[in-house]
């Protein structure tokens, strides 16, 4: 395909022209603008689809959505009242959603009844679901509000639109912007009637309402278009599923479910599920297809330096147009450089990457720098070690850390981890993938019983004692006293180490030092996941406490067993202590 046919060199920045949908994709594939990998895939998908006979691009429809925003005013700031000016990335999103249509009707015969069913309608919009992951200050609320009003106007008679979120106040965000647009626009006020709790289309029987995520109140709705706000904060797919089912009554499937969101802190929620699916759909090397789903994901790429300003353009495609301003991003970056909480927020909201919390304890780049690929625990048979044990709370990992002192004052660590097999099948998709990788890498042992039994724990203690010169088995006394008493009676060296801040604060500080100095040698992806889930706070006595945000999705068991082992270790015989 000759991409140069879509270069349109006559287009000027800021020009409100539908052809930017092609020009923007051209600029990405040609390397004229900085773009992340997923947007490169999205641009390739766009051009590939231009050659697909199943679809066609309706230029008139694309032109109409761009023209529509001429009547959608900016609602605040010094430019309030002026027409919304779309940047090329926004035109790419809007024109893609509106412009792509099915070329032909499609019919299928139901195998059970023999009835012929029409499953595709020629001339109808191809995309009925969209997911756009954008950074803060992109203008997502204004775009969503204008798009919903456009679709209501184009729908015909009786359009029903809803703005959804977990709370009603949040659900009103998009609706309120649409409400203000109508009041400030002479053209829109001729079509819509904004009222206290809804927006009506008097001549067409249309209605636009904000709704909170009480899924029961959504059953039976006949929906034409809906948006889901703050998707990144939603853990349960129920609301999403109810809304998708509510679209079923639309003939030809020409509805639209809009999700435009930033990244967030929940790694096992609805948003990450959609993100992962979208990543597979966009990836040209993946066979996953969703012809009815539009994806645009703006983010920095894996391995990018978050301090490099050039990378910021990947997650902020409108940065060159001042949304947000470069000065604003620099100020936010400066704040992020000063403390961990602001850094996580900057990476999530401005660089558009999902992280699992805003007060992360460990710098994962520093942690990963310690990893030594190919470590073989068999080479440590017979060597002296300290063992820390963290007993599971039903669905958590039961983790044993084997800590071996190194001559340079550092340490090499290995783990034995156990988990019920049933747990790996009932957790969310993200955690499930983590566990499956750990099993494949021999980092996780699965037991067939509903929980890890006391006898399973005792078997591992005996196994470790037979293979290594164990100084002590250190354990948290919570639900472990009976096991410890039995094993101590049998001659095993057991040591109670409470996991309170008083006992683990100093080992936690020393662990930080080992990691920063590159003196903690390990080879475990599951350990890295545990580190990424760990949060830290200081008590009023200046003791460090390590915890997690969500017990269902965040796991820190391997880290806690390591801290327990460090607490027990003295390493007095070494010339340089592991604590130095």
JSON list of N, CA and C in Angstrom, two decimals, residues 35-36 45 69 74 96-97 101 107 122 152 195 269 308 352 392 397 401 403 407 423 428 436 445 466 555 557:
[
{"chain": "A", "resi": 35, "resn": "UNK", "atom": "N", "xyz": [5.37, 8.25, 18.58]},
{"chain": "A", "resi": 35, "resn": "UNK", "atom": "CA", "xyz": [4.19, 7.46, 18.96]},
{"chain": "A", "resi": 35, "resn": "UNK", "atom": "C", "xyz": [4.63, 6.18, 19.66]},
{"chain": "A", "resi": 36, "resn": "UNK", "atom": "N", "xyz": [3.77, 5.69, 20.55]},
{"chain": "A", "resi": 36, "resn": "UNK", "atom": "CA", "xyz": [4.05, 4.44, 21.24]},
{"chain": "A", "resi": 36, "resn": "UNK", "atom": "C", "xyz": [3.77, 3.25, 20.32]},
{"chain": "A", "resi": 45, "resn": "UNK", "atom": "N", "xyz": [-3.31, -0.82, 11.56]},
{"chain": "A", "resi": 45, "resn": "UNK", "atom": "CA", "xyz": [-4.64, -1.41, 11.45]},
{"chain": "A", "resi": 45, "resn": "UNK", "atom": "C", "xyz": [-5.54, -0.55, 10.55]},
{"chain": "A", "resi": 69, "resn": "UNK", "atom": "N", "xyz": [-18.35, 19.49, 15.88]},
{"chain": "A", "resi": 69, "resn": "UNK", "atom": "CA", "xyz": [-17.66, 20.11, 17.01]},
{"chain": "A", "resi": 69, "resn": "UNK", "atom": "C", "xyz": [-17.51, 21.61, 16.84]},
{"chain": "A", "resi": 74, "resn": "UNK", "atom": "N", "xyz": [-16.21, 25.45, 23.81]},
{"chain": "A", "resi": 74, "resn": "UNK", "atom": "CA", "xyz": [-15.37, 25.29, 25.01]},
{"chain": "A", "resi": 74, "resn": "UNK", "atom": "C", "xyz": [-16.16, 25.90, 26.16]},
{"chain": "A", "resi": 96, "resn": "UNK", "atom": "N", "xyz": [-12.55, 7.77, 13.02]},
{"chain": "A", "resi": 96, "resn": "UNK", "atom": "CA", "xyz": [-12.48, 6.31, 12.93]},
{"chain": "A", "resi": 96, "resn": "UNK", "atom": "C", "xyz": [-13.77, 5.68, 13.43]},
{"chain": "A", "resi": 97, "resn": "UNK", "atom": "N", "xyz": [-14.24, 6.16, 14.57]},
{"chain": "A", "resi": 97, "resn": "UNK", "atom": "CA", "xyz": [-15.44, 5.58, 15.16]},
{"chain": "A", "resi": 97, "resn": "UNK", "atom": "C", "xyz": [-16.67, 5.83, 14.28]},
{"chain": "A", "resi": 101, "resn": "UNK", "atom": "N", "xyz": [-17.56, 1.75, 8.17]},
{"chain": "A", "resi": 101, "resn": "UNK", "atom": "CA", "xyz": [-18.87, 1.12, 8.03]},
{"chain": "A", "resi": 101, "resn": "UNK", "atom": "C", "xyz": [-18.74, -0.23, 7.33]},
{"chain": "A", "resi": 107, "resn": "UNK", "atom": "N", "xyz": [-25.79, -12.62, 6.50]},
{"chain": "A", "resi": 107, "resn": "UNK", "atom": "CA", "xyz": [-26.86, -13.44, 7.08]},
{"chain": "A", "resi": 107, "resn": "UNK", "atom": "C", "xyz": [-26.28, -14.78, 7.54]},
{"chain": "A", "resi": 122, "resn": "UNK", "atom": "N", "xyz": [-25.25, -3.52, 5.86]},
{"chain": "A", "resi": 122, "resn": "UNK", "atom": "CA", "xyz": [-24.45, -2.66, 4.98]},
{"chain": "A", "resi": 122, "resn": "UNK", "atom": "C", "xyz": [-24.76, -1.19, 5.26]},
{"chain": "A", "resi": 152, "resn": "UNK", "atom": "N", "xyz": [-26.80, 11.18, 19.25]},
{"chain": "A", "resi": 152, "resn": "UNK", "atom": "CA", "xyz": [-28.23, 11.38, 19.51]},
{"chain": "A", "resi": 152, "resn": "UNK", "atom": "C", "xyz": [-28.89, 12.10, 18.32]},
{"chain": "A", "resi": 195, "resn": "UNK", "atom": "N", "xyz": [-32.28, 20.16, 31.11]},
{"chain": "A", "resi": 195, "resn": "UNK", "atom": "CA", "xyz": [-33.07, 20.33, 32.32]},
{"chain": "A", "resi": 195, "resn": "UNK", "atom": "C", "xyz": [-32.22, 19.97, 33.54]},
{"chain": "A", "resi": 269, "resn": "UNK", "atom": "N", "xyz": [-8.83, -5.09, 37.37]},
{"chain": "A", "resi": 269, "resn": "UNK", "atom": "CA", "xyz": [-10.17, -4.57, 37.19]},
{"chain": "A", "resi": 269, "resn": "UNK", "atom": "C", "xyz": [-10.63, -4.61, 35.76]},
{"chain": "A", "resi": 308, "resn": "UNK", "atom": "N", "xyz": [12.63, 11.20, 30.42]},
{"chain": "A", "resi": 308, "resn": "UNK", "atom": "CA", "xyz": [12.95, 11.74, 29.10]},
{"chain": "A", "resi": 308, "resn": "UNK", "atom": "C", "xyz": [11.71, 12.43, 28.52]},
{"chain": "A", "resi": 352, "resn": "UNK", "atom": "N", "xyz": [0.43, 7.32, 31.49]},
{"chain": "A", "resi": 352, "resn": "UNK", "atom": "CA", "xyz": [-0.65, 6.39, 31.12]},
{"chain": "A", "resi": 352, "resn": "UNK", "atom": "C", "xyz": [-0.29, 4.92, 31.31]},
{"chain": "A", "resi": 392, "resn": "UNK", "atom": "N", "xyz": [0.34, -18.50, 54.74]},
{"chain": "A", "resi": 392, "resn": "UNK", "atom": "CA", "xyz": [-0.75, -17.93, 53.95]},
{"chain": "A", "resi": 392, "resn": "UNK", "atom": "C", "xyz": [-1.98, -17.65, 54.80]},
{"chain": "A", "resi": 397, "resn": "UNK", "atom": "N", "xyz": [-0.07, -16.66, 49.22]},
{"chain": "A", "resi": 397, "resn": "UNK", "atom": "CA", "xyz": [1.04, -17.59, 49.08]},
{"chain": "A", "resi": 397, "resn": "UNK", "atom": "C", "xyz": [1.58, -17.96, 50.46]},
{"chain": "A", "resi": 401, "resn": "UNK", "atom": "N", "xyz": [11.61, -18.14, 52.37]},
{"chain": "A", "resi": 401, "resn": "UNK", "atom": "CA", "xyz": [12.80, -17.51, 51.82]},
{"chain": "A", "resi": 401, "resn": "UNK", "atom": "C", "xyz": [14.04, -18.22, 52.34]},
{"chain": "A", "resi": 403, "resn": "UNK", "atom": "N", "xyz": [17.87, -17.55, 52.58]},
{"chain": "A", "resi": 403, "resn": "UNK", "atom": "CA", "xyz": [18.81, -16.44, 52.46]},
{"chain": "A", "resi": 403, "resn": "UNK", "atom": "C", "xyz": [20.23, -16.93, 52.72]},
{"chain": "A", "resi": 407, "resn": "UNK", "atom": "N", "xyz": [30.09, -13.41, 50.35]},
{"chain": "A", "resi": 407, "resn": "UNK", "atom": "CA", "xyz": [31.34, -12.91, 50.93]},
{"chain": "A", "resi": 407, "resn": "UNK", "atom": "C", "xyz": [31.47, -11.39, 50.86]},
{"chain": "A", "resi": 423, "resn": "UNK", "atom": "N", "xyz": [-7.05, -21.84, 43.86]},
{"chain": "A", "resi": 423, "resn": "UNK", "atom": "CA", "xyz": [-6.91, -20.39, 43.94]},
{"chain": "A", "resi": 423, "resn": "UNK", "atom": "C", "xyz": [-6.46, -19.81, 42.61]},
{"chain": "A", "resi": 428, "resn": "UNK", "atom": "N", "xyz": [-8.60, -13.15, 39.52]},
{"chain": "A", "resi": 428, "resn": "UNK", "atom": "CA", "xyz": [-8.81, -12.39, 38.30]},
{"chain": "A", "resi": 428, "resn": "UNK", "atom": "C", "xyz": [-7.78, -12.72, 37.24]},
{"chain": "A", "resi": 436, "resn": "UNK", "atom": "N", "xyz": [0.32, -18.40, 36.65]},
{"chain": "A", "resi": 436, "resn": "UNK", "atom": "CA", "xyz": [0.64, -19.39, 35.60]},
{"chain": "A", "resi": 436, "resn": "UNK", "atom": "C", "xyz": [2.10, -19.27, 35.17]},
{"chain": "A", "resi": 445, "resn": "UNK", "atom": "N", "xyz": [4.62, -23.92, 43.73]},
{"chain": "A", "resi": 445, "resn": "UNK", "atom": "CA", "xyz": [4.13, -25.28, 43.86]},
{"chain": "A", "resi": 445, "resn": "UNK", "atom": "C", "xyz": [2.62, -25.22, 44.16]},
{"chain": "A", "resi": 466, "resn": "UNK", "atom": "N", "xyz": [17.06, -30.92, 55.24]},
{"chain": "A", "resi": 466, "resn": "UNK", "atom": "CA", "xyz": [17.86, -32.01, 54.71]},
{"chain": "A", "resi": 466, "resn": "UNK", "atom": "C", "xyz": [18.89, -31.54, 53.68]},
{"chain": "A", "resi": 555, "resn": "UNK", "atom": "N", "xyz": [-0.05, -9.10, 46.29]},
{"chain": "A", "resi": 555, "resn": "UNK", "atom": "CA", "xyz": [0.60, -10.14, 47.06]},
{"chain": "A", "resi": 555, "resn": "UNK", "atom": "C", "xyz": [2.01, -9.71, 47.44]},
{"chain": "A", "resi": 557, "resn": "UNK", "atom": "N", "xyz": [3.80, -11.71, 49.96]},
{"chain": "A", "resi": 557, "resn": "UNK", "atom": "CA", "xyz": [4.22, -12.80, 50.84]},
{"chain": "A", "resi": 557, "resn": "UNK", "atom": "C", "xyz": [5.71, -13.12, 50.73]}
]
